[in-house]
Amino acid sequence: MELAVWTYEGPPHVGAMRIATAMEGVHYVLHAPQGDTYADLLFTMIERRAKRPPVTYTSFQARDLGGDTAELFMEAARDAYARFKPQAMLVGASCTAELIQDDPGGLAKTLGLPVPVVALELPSYQKKENWGAAETFYRLVRACAGPRVARAEGARPRANILGPTALGFRHRDDVVEVTRLLARLGVDVNVVAPMGATPADLARLGEADVNVVLYPETAGVAAAFLQRQHGIPATKTVPIGVGATRDFIAEVAALVGVDAGAVLAEQASRLPWYSRSVDSTYLTGKRVFIFGDATHAIAAARMAAEELGFVVVGLGTYTREYARDVREAAKAHGIEALITDDYLKVEEAIAALRPELVLGTQMERHIAKRLGVPCAVISAPVHVQDFPARYSPQMGFEGANVIFDTWVHPLMMGLEEHLLGMFREDFEFADGAAPSHLGHAPAREAPPEPVAAGPATWAAEAESELRKIPFFVRGKARRNTESFARERGLTTITIETLYDAKAHFSR
Amino acid sequence: MDGLAAGPGCGEAPVLRERGQREVFCGLTGIIWLHRKIQDAFFLVVGSRTCAHLLQSAAGVMIFAEPRFATAIIDERDLAGMSDANDELDRVVTRLIERRPDIRMLFLVGSCPSEVIKLDLSRAAQRLSKRFSPAVRVLNYSGSGIETTFTQGEDACLAALVPEMPAEPGSARSLLVVGALAEVVEDQFLRLFAALGVGPVRFLPSRRAAELPAVGPGTRFLLAQPFLAETARLLEGRGAQRLAAPFPLGAEGTTAWLRAAAREWGVDGAKFDAVVAPGQARARAALAQRAELLAGKSIFFFPDSQLEIPLARFLSRECGMVLTEVGTPYLHRQHLAEELAMLPAGITLSEGQHVDRQLDRCRAARPDITVCGLGLANPLEAEGLTTKWAIELVFTPIQGFEQAGDLAELFARPLVRRARLMV
Ligand code: SF4
């Protein structure tokens, strides 16, 4: 048993819903109690989808248990087919139905429906949402994909784009951006899946030369299957950031045998110049903490270090399936990866590392807000704010532009506000007022560092000297001085101590 | 839990009973408002990742202070052997109580998985209560989707509190208002009861679990919410008497609800009228404006909170709306007798749900406004129907004279929006 307050991922059947809802012509019959229908609102309210997810819940009740829950499932499946006429059906159990062991797959088979019925085994007590999405997509691909079709000599190369789902972090716009990128390389898109694909489209997956894997979390398993079974190679690079996008272009070009020279020669993103522009000097060396799904966390770490000149002080993920990759990436930054799905542990890590910027999920946004640290969101779990009306991909060169703005904005807001804070002696400015971009609540002080001995007290003149230090570094100066005093067993902090500490820490 | 068990009452309107996919939350959802109401209680769901995800999704904009609810997520190892699951639960609870010394009452909330594996939470609650007493009392109830629908979670929670209420010594008369209300609404009612000379007045749930109201044969109770069948039954079991009344929605409902108590306390008619007159007048004035917009408009209710029938009564009688189908998850004929008697003839009442068939009926009826859950609202808007999210009716203060206008506004706003938008 594990105590959870907030979770990064839902149960695996929600992952299956993300596949079914992304596609057309698929219907999912889920053996589940009524309350599990809450999952519909994720799609209709967070993503603002105009259609109900294509899911029928059997809604069994306590009085059905031990009696006719199996019959209830059959009836629901029969009705769902008759009403929605899907090209393929998914059947499966939610956590409760898994316990009553009705075997939806076996039951559905007895109905003899005239379409492929894919039985999903998603162990709810072991696995989570992303795993469920990957497994569902793989099962569908396995059931529907036709054999590889030999391409005509000299035909334009074709790619499948795999991985975008419903409720994905900027998937909608990433697909557009990557499609444009492939077009510049002279590569046509064969099928995009699961987003917008029908089972009939999945049957055509074999008509491509390469599979572009946008999100390994959801498409990794299916792509590996297509590579193994049908010999279609898959990309390994996720094009988030200027460097990764260039690597991606080179990788695709090599896989399909086109020349990437012209595309690589274009300076297609503003990021490199913006990062070099002198006003970005204040970004240099900023300490960032990164947490998210594996794909976005790894990409963010590379961008942060190589494209904005930050220092990555923390890197972690809740995606256990890709923990190894995140550990490797962390090692490259000389740090230990944080692999957890307990947001309290993430909060502890952020509080201990005291970063100047947090790049995380909505959870970290809340944590950062409470600690008074600027934050930008880089990954699911999604929130209604992660579906902006405007075009805002994360991938490709435009994605890099979007990310530059997204990350720099909270820092710039912070800087502006803090400069205002320097004029605190002016009557308009109340000292201690929190920067307005962090909300109107006063910024909570970060929890104090572990105190070895009793804290030293500030002499009055040292305290007033401290107040002359600009607001945005004052907290740090206070902490450093106190820990300096503590280490030396000083009980009173004088002006001398303050400047000794400054000298000590600026070495 | 089954409202149909209640004997025949008045208002014997034909009811369409449906069975099929239900698009309604389970009783766990009640935790979202109950944990804010009972300020020293913690709600620990013993369930699955789905239950944790439901709570998180229903809480919507995450209430990100460390909330007073959490889920003990059952995993594979717990499923292997029962003794193991009990030990695990004890471990989780111990850790929780260490972390949160402010907690005075802990609810172990059962879910579908805990019920299917027959994890005995009442035994667990007794065991843990013994261990942590007197600092923390541990109770249990079921919020599972196989036993409870949405607001029935509150019923189950309050029912768990009834045996804990101290006995009222003697037969002194007191009024108990049953059902979670916003504090502002409680305070308004307290002022009205004081002016009427009705008292002492107590509330269930109380703001602090450690200060539960006393109950006994002198207790008269008014239901503030229509979904409290089991709580009412247990209160009656402790000698309390229910004062039959419509629910305090709108000027008319609020007046009748207050009158039920005033009668019991022998308040004379002139005094009653004088006390309620200012509130009534304000409510009517606030309603007049919105009623103009709502009058003649048709409305369709998908089942959600069991508030549908009182809402339909209010909207038809005080706002002039035309009722098409009024769906409710359960129909408690006895508690709703006064409400049913006030409904106009010729409407369709439906109980239970087959969501696809109901959607067909809704599309055919093309109501001016449809009251439905969050899973259906945007899809129906996209089809050109105007909707009102039902859940807001549970989270917003809507009871009493001063909220009558706000209640009508909740229905007027979607119509105004549709009228204004030109793109
Ligand atoms: S319906 Fe059952 S399994 Fe689903 S969230 Fe509610 S209690 Fe948990």
Short mmCIF file of N, CA and C in Angstrom, two decimals, chain A residues 30-138:
data_model
loop_
_atom_site.label_atom_id
_atom_site.label_comp_id
_atom_site.label_asym_id
_atom_site.label_seq_id
_atom_site.Cartn_x
_atom_site.Cartn_y
_atom_site.Cartn_z
N LEU A 30 -15.24 -0.71 -21.51
CA LEU A 30 -14.48 -0.83 -20.27
C LEU A 30 -15.38 -1.37 -19.18
N HIS A 31 -14.99 -2.52 -18.65
CA HIS A 31 -15.75 -3.11 -17.55
C HIS A 31 -15.36 -2.32 -16.30
N ALA A 32 -16.28 -1.50 -15.80
CA ALA A 32 -15.91 -0.57 -14.73
C ALA A 32 -17.15 -0.08 -14.00
N PRO A 33 -17.00 0.31 -12.74
CA PRO A 33 -18.12 0.91 -12.02
C PRO A 33 -18.36 2.34 -12.48
N GLN A 34 -19.55 2.87 -12.14
CA GLN A 34 -19.96 4.18 -12.64
C GLN A 34 -18.96 5.30 -12.37
N GLY A 35 -18.32 5.27 -11.18
CA GLY A 35 -17.47 6.40 -10.81
C GLY A 35 -16.29 6.57 -11.75
N ASP A 36 -15.89 5.50 -12.43
CA ASP A 36 -14.74 5.59 -13.31
C ASP A 36 -15.01 6.48 -14.53
N THR A 37 -16.27 6.85 -14.73
CA THR A 37 -16.58 7.76 -15.84
C THR A 37 -16.01 9.15 -15.63
N TYR A 38 -15.47 9.42 -14.43
CA TYR A 38 -14.83 10.72 -14.21
C TYR A 38 -13.79 10.98 -15.30
N ALA A 39 -13.18 9.89 -15.81
CA ALA A 39 -12.08 10.05 -16.76
C ALA A 39 -12.53 10.81 -18.02
N ASP A 40 -13.81 10.76 -18.35
CA ASP A 40 -14.30 11.50 -19.52
C ASP A 40 -13.99 12.99 -19.41
N LEU A 41 -14.09 13.51 -18.19
CA LEU A 41 -13.93 14.96 -18.06
C LEU A 41 -12.50 15.42 -18.31
N LEU A 42 -11.54 14.49 -18.19
CA LEU A 42 -10.17 14.87 -18.51
C LEU A 42 -10.11 15.33 -19.97
N PHE A 43 -10.83 14.62 -20.79
CA PHE A 43 -10.79 14.91 -22.23
C PHE A 43 -11.71 16.07 -22.59
N THR A 44 -12.90 16.08 -22.00
CA THR A 44 -13.85 17.12 -22.40
C THR A 44 -13.58 18.45 -21.72
N MET A 45 -12.98 18.42 -20.53
CA MET A 45 -12.76 19.68 -19.82
C MET A 45 -11.31 20.16 -19.89
N ILE A 46 -10.35 19.27 -19.67
CA ILE A 46 -8.96 19.72 -19.68
C ILE A 46 -8.52 19.99 -21.12
N GLU A 47 -8.82 19.03 -22.00
CA GLU A 47 -8.41 19.21 -23.39
C GLU A 47 -9.48 19.95 -24.20
N ARG A 48 -10.64 20.14 -23.62
CA ARG A 48 -11.78 20.80 -24.26
C ARG A 48 -12.20 20.09 -25.55
N ARG A 49 -12.18 18.77 -25.53
CA ARG A 49 -12.61 18.03 -26.71
C ARG A 49 -14.12 18.20 -26.92
N ALA A 50 -14.51 18.27 -28.14
CA ALA A 50 -15.93 18.51 -28.45
C ALA A 50 -16.71 17.21 -28.54
N LYS A 51 -15.99 16.09 -28.43
CA LYS A 51 -16.69 14.80 -28.52
C LYS A 51 -16.44 14.00 -27.26
N ARG A 52 -17.42 13.18 -26.88
CA ARG A 52 -17.20 12.29 -25.74
C ARG A 52 -16.12 11.29 -26.12
N PRO A 53 -15.29 10.89 -25.17
CA PRO A 53 -14.37 9.80 -25.47
C PRO A 53 -15.17 8.57 -25.90
N PRO A 54 -14.68 7.80 -26.85
CA PRO A 54 -15.44 6.65 -27.35
C PRO A 54 -15.34 5.48 -26.38
N VAL A 55 -15.92 5.64 -25.23
CA VAL A 55 -15.79 4.64 -24.18
C VAL A 55 -17.17 4.31 -23.62
N THR A 56 -17.46 3.04 -23.50
CA THR A 56 -18.67 2.59 -22.80
C THR A 56 -18.23 1.92 -21.51
N TYR A 57 -18.78 2.40 -20.41
CA TYR A 57 -18.47 1.82 -19.10
C TYR A 57 -19.64 0.91 -18.72
N THR A 58 -19.34 -0.29 -18.27
CA THR A 58 -20.46 -1.19 -17.97
C THR A 58 -21.25 -0.77 -16.74
N SER A 59 -20.66 0.02 -15.86
CA SER A 59 -21.35 0.55 -14.67
C SER A 59 -21.97 -0.54 -13.80
N PHE A 60 -21.19 -1.57 -13.50
CA PHE A 60 -21.76 -2.61 -12.63
C PHE A 60 -21.83 -2.10 -11.19
N GLN A 61 -22.78 -2.66 -10.46
CA GLN A 61 -23.00 -2.23 -9.08
C GLN A 61 -22.82 -3.40 -8.14
N ALA A 62 -22.83 -3.10 -6.85
CA ALA A 62 -22.58 -4.15 -5.86
C ALA A 62 -23.57 -5.29 -6.03
N ARG A 63 -24.84 -4.95 -6.34
CA ARG A 63 -25.83 -6.01 -6.41
C ARG A 63 -25.62 -6.92 -7.63
N ASP A 64 -24.80 -6.49 -8.59
CA ASP A 64 -24.52 -7.34 -9.75
C ASP A 64 -23.41 -8.34 -9.46
N LEU A 65 -22.62 -8.06 -8.42
CA LEU A 65 -21.44 -8.88 -8.18
C LEU A 65 -21.83 -10.32 -7.88
N GLY A 66 -21.02 -11.23 -8.36
CA GLY A 66 -21.28 -12.64 -8.11
C GLY A 66 -22.45 -13.15 -8.94
N GLY A 67 -23.12 -12.25 -9.63
CA GLY A 67 -24.25 -12.68 -10.44
C GLY A 67 -23.94 -12.48 -11.91
N ASP A 68 -24.47 -11.38 -12.43
CA ASP A 68 -24.47 -11.27 -13.88
C ASP A 68 -23.57 -10.16 -14.41
N THR A 69 -22.42 -9.94 -13.77
CA THR A 69 -21.55 -8.89 -14.31
C THR A 69 -21.03 -9.27 -15.69
N ALA A 70 -20.83 -10.56 -15.91
CA ALA A 70 -20.34 -10.99 -17.22
C ALA A 70 -21.40 -10.71 -18.28
N GLU A 71 -22.64 -10.99 -17.95
CA GLU A 71 -23.74 -10.74 -18.88
C GLU A 71 -23.86 -9.24 -19.18
N LEU A 72 -23.67 -8.47 -18.11
CA LEU A 72 -23.72 -7.01 -18.24
C LEU A 72 -22.65 -6.54 -19.23
N PHE A 73 -21.48 -7.13 -19.14
CA PHE A 73 -20.40 -6.75 -20.04
C PHE A 73 -20.76 -7.08 -21.49
N MET A 74 -21.30 -8.29 -21.67
CA MET A 74 -21.65 -8.72 -23.04
C MET A 74 -22.70 -7.79 -23.64
N GLU A 75 -23.66 -7.45 -22.82
CA GLU A 75 -24.73 -6.58 -23.29
C GLU A 75 -24.17 -5.21 -23.68
N ALA A 76 -23.28 -4.70 -22.83
CA ALA A 76 -22.69 -3.39 -23.10
C ALA A 76 -21.87 -3.43 -24.39
N ALA A 77 -21.12 -4.51 -24.59
CA ALA A 77 -20.28 -4.63 -25.78
C ALA A 77 -21.15 -4.75 -27.03
N ARG A 78 -22.19 -5.55 -26.93
CA ARG A 78 -23.11 -5.73 -28.07
C ARG A 78 -23.76 -4.40 -28.44
N ASP A 79 -24.27 -3.70 -27.42
CA ASP A 79 -24.93 -2.41 -27.66
C ASP A 79 -23.96 -1.38 -28.23
N ALA A 80 -22.75 -1.37 -27.69
CA ALA A 80 -21.77 -0.39 -28.13
C ALA A 80 -21.44 -0.62 -29.60
N TYR A 81 -21.30 -1.89 -29.97
CA TYR A 81 -21.00 -2.15 -31.39
C TYR A 81 -22.15 -1.67 -32.26
N ALA A 82 -23.37 -2.04 -31.85
CA ALA A 82 -24.54 -1.68 -32.67
C ALA A 82 -24.68 -0.17 -32.79
N ARG A 83 -24.39 0.54 -31.73
CA ARG A 83 -24.61 1.99 -31.73
C ARG A 83 -23.49 2.73 -32.44
N PHE A 84 -22.24 2.35 -32.18
CA PHE A 84 -21.12 3.16 -32.68
C PHE A 84 -20.45 2.60 -33.92
N LYS A 85 -20.72 1.36 -34.26
CA LYS A 85 -20.17 0.72 -35.46
C LYS A 85 -18.67 1.01 -35.67
N PRO A 86 -17.85 0.71 -34.69
CA PRO A 86 -16.42 1.01 -34.85
C PRO A 86 -15.75 0.05 -35.83
N GLN A 87 -14.59 0.46 -36.33
CA GLN A 87 -13.79 -0.44 -37.18
C GLN A 87 -13.03 -1.45 -36.35
N ALA A 88 -12.78 -1.08 -35.09
CA ALA A 88 -12.12 -2.01 -34.17
C ALA A 88 -12.59 -1.69 -32.76
N MET A 89 -12.66 -2.72 -31.93
CA MET A 89 -13.07 -2.51 -30.55
C MET A 89 -11.93 -2.86 -29.60
N LEU A 90 -11.84 -2.09 -28.55
CA LEU A 90 -10.94 -2.44 -27.45
C LEU A 90 -11.84 -2.91 -26.31
N VAL A 91 -11.45 -3.97 -25.63
CA VAL A 91 -12.20 -4.37 -24.45
C VAL A 91 -11.21 -4.59 -23.31
N GLY A 92 -11.66 -4.26 -22.10
CA GLY A 92 -10.77 -4.43 -20.97
C GLY A 92 -11.46 -4.12 -19.67
N ALA A 93 -10.66 -4.21 -18.61
CA ALA A 93 -11.19 -4.04 -17.26
C ALA A 93 -10.49 -2.88 -16.58
N SER A 94 -11.23 -2.18 -15.73
CA SER A 94 -10.58 -1.20 -14.86
C SER A 94 -10.16 -1.95 -13.60
N CYS A 95 -9.61 -1.22 -12.64
CA CYS A 95 -9.05 -1.86 -11.44
C CYS A 95 -10.06 -2.77 -10.73
N THR A 96 -11.30 -2.34 -10.62
CA THR A 96 -12.29 -3.14 -9.89
C THR A 96 -12.66 -4.40 -10.68
N ALA A 97 -12.88 -4.22 -11.98
CA ALA A 97 -13.28 -5.37 -12.79
C ALA A 97 -12.15 -6.39 -12.88
N GLU A 98 -10.92 -5.91 -12.80
CA GLU A 98 -9.79 -6.83 -12.80
C GLU A 98 -9.91 -7.83 -11.65
N LEU A 99 -10.44 -7.36 -10.53
CA LEU A 99 -10.57 -8.22 -9.35
C LEU A 99 -11.69 -9.24 -9.50
N ILE A 100 -12.72 -8.92 -10.28
CA ILE A 100 -13.82 -9.88 -10.39
C ILE A 100 -13.60 -10.87 -11.54
N GLN A 101 -12.52 -10.63 -12.31
CA GLN A 101 -12.05 -11.63 -13.28
C GLN A 101 -13.12 -12.17 -14.22
N ASP A 102 -13.79 -11.25 -14.88
CA ASP A 102 -14.81 -11.69 -15.85
C ASP A 102 -14.22 -12.03 -17.21
N ASP A 103 -12.97 -11.67 -17.45
CA ASP A 103 -12.32 -11.92 -18.73
C ASP A 103 -13.03 -11.26 -19.92
N PRO A 104 -13.00 -9.94 -19.98
CA PRO A 104 -13.66 -9.23 -21.08
C PRO A 104 -13.23 -9.72 -22.46
N GLY A 105 -11.95 -10.07 -22.61
CA GLY A 105 -11.47 -10.53 -23.91
C GLY A 105 -12.20 -11.79 -24.35
N GLY A 106 -12.26 -12.76 -23.44
CA GLY A 106 -12.92 -14.03 -23.74
C GLY A 106 -14.41 -13.83 -24.01
N LEU A 107 -15.03 -12.98 -23.20
CA LEU A 107 -16.47 -12.74 -23.38
C LEU A 107 -16.74 -12.09 -24.73
N ALA A 108 -15.89 -11.12 -25.08
CA ALA A 108 -16.12 -10.40 -26.32
C ALA A 108 -15.99 -11.34 -27.52
N LYS A 109 -15.07 -12.29 -27.39
CA LYS A 109 -14.87 -13.23 -28.49
C LYS A 109 -16.15 -14.01 -28.78
N THR A 110 -16.87 -14.37 -27.72
CA THR A 110 -18.09 -15.16 -27.91
C THR A 110 -19.18 -14.37 -28.63
N LEU A 111 -19.02 -13.04 -28.67
CA LEU A 111 -20.04 -12.24 -29.35
C LEU A 111 -19.92 -12.33 -30.87
N GLY A 112 -18.75 -12.76 -31.34
CA GLY A 112 -18.55 -12.89 -32.78
C GLY A 112 -18.75 -11.59 -33.54
N LEU A 113 -18.22 -10.49 -33.03
CA LEU A 113 -18.38 -9.21 -33.72
C LEU A 113 -17.58 -9.23 -35.02
N PRO A 114 -18.09 -8.54 -36.05
CA PRO A 114 -17.45 -8.59 -37.36
C PRO A 114 -16.25 -7.67 -37.51
N VAL A 115 -15.70 -7.18 -36.42
CA VAL A 115 -14.52 -6.30 -36.49
C VAL A 115 -13.46 -6.85 -35.54
N PRO A 116 -12.20 -6.45 -35.74
CA PRO A 116 -11.18 -6.90 -34.79
C PRO A 116 -11.50 -6.42 -33.38
N VAL A 117 -11.40 -7.33 -32.42
CA VAL A 117 -11.60 -6.97 -31.02
C VAL A 117 -10.27 -7.19 -30.31
N VAL A 118 -9.74 -6.12 -29.77
CA VAL A 118 -8.44 -6.20 -29.12
C VAL A 118 -8.65 -6.25 -27.62
N ALA A 119 -8.24 -7.35 -27.01
CA ALA A 119 -8.40 -7.49 -25.56
C ALA A 119 -7.19 -6.89 -24.87
N LEU A 120 -7.44 -6.00 -23.94
CA LEU A 120 -6.35 -5.34 -23.22
C LEU A 120 -6.20 -5.94 -21.84
N GLU A 121 -4.98 -6.33 -21.52
CA GLU A 121 -4.67 -6.78 -20.16
C GLU A 121 -3.80 -5.69 -19.55
N LEU A 122 -4.40 -4.85 -18.73
CA LEU A 122 -3.66 -3.74 -18.15
C LEU A 122 -3.66 -3.89 -16.64
N PRO A 123 -2.61 -4.46 -16.08
CA PRO A 123 -2.62 -4.72 -14.64
C PRO A 123 -2.63 -3.43 -13.81
N SER A 124 -3.80 -3.11 -13.29
CA SER A 124 -4.00 -1.82 -12.61
C SER A 124 -3.24 -1.67 -11.32
N TYR A 125 -2.87 -2.80 -10.73
CA TYR A 125 -2.23 -2.70 -9.42
C TYR A 125 -0.71 -2.71 -9.54
N GLN A 126 -0.21 -2.73 -10.79
CA GLN A 126 1.23 -2.67 -11.01
C GLN A 126 1.62 -1.50 -11.89
N LYS A 127 0.79 -1.25 -12.92
CA LYS A 127 1.21 -0.34 -13.97
C LYS A 127 0.41 0.95 -13.94
N LYS A 128 0.84 1.91 -14.76
CA LYS A 128 0.20 3.21 -14.75
C LYS A 128 -0.14 3.68 -16.17
N GLU A 129 -0.58 4.93 -16.21
CA GLU A 129 -1.16 5.51 -17.41
C GLU A 129 -0.30 5.39 -18.68
N ASN A 130 0.95 5.83 -18.61
CA ASN A 130 1.77 5.81 -19.83
C ASN A 130 2.01 4.38 -20.30
N TRP A 131 2.20 3.50 -19.35
CA TRP A 131 2.38 2.10 -19.72
C TRP A 131 1.12 1.60 -20.42
N GLY A 132 -0.04 1.96 -19.87
CA GLY A 132 -1.31 1.54 -20.46
C GLY A 132 -1.47 2.08 -21.88
N ALA A 133 -1.04 3.32 -22.09
CA ALA A 133 -1.14 3.91 -23.42
C ALA A 133 -0.23 3.16 -24.39
N ALA A 134 1.00 2.90 -23.97
CA ALA A 134 1.97 2.22 -24.84
C ALA A 134 1.48 0.82 -25.19
N GLU A 135 0.99 0.12 -24.19
CA GLU A 135 0.53 -1.24 -24.39
C GLU A 135 -0.68 -1.27 -25.35
N THR A 136 -1.60 -0.34 -25.14
CA THR A 136 -2.81 -0.30 -25.97
C THR A 136 -2.44 0.00 -27.43
N PHE A 137 -1.56 0.97 -27.60
CA PHE A 137 -1.17 1.32 -28.97
C PHE A 137 -0.48 0.14 -29.64
N TYR A 138 0.40 -0.51 -28.89
CA TYR A 138 1.09 -1.68 -29.42
C TYR A 138 0.09 -2.78 -29.80
#
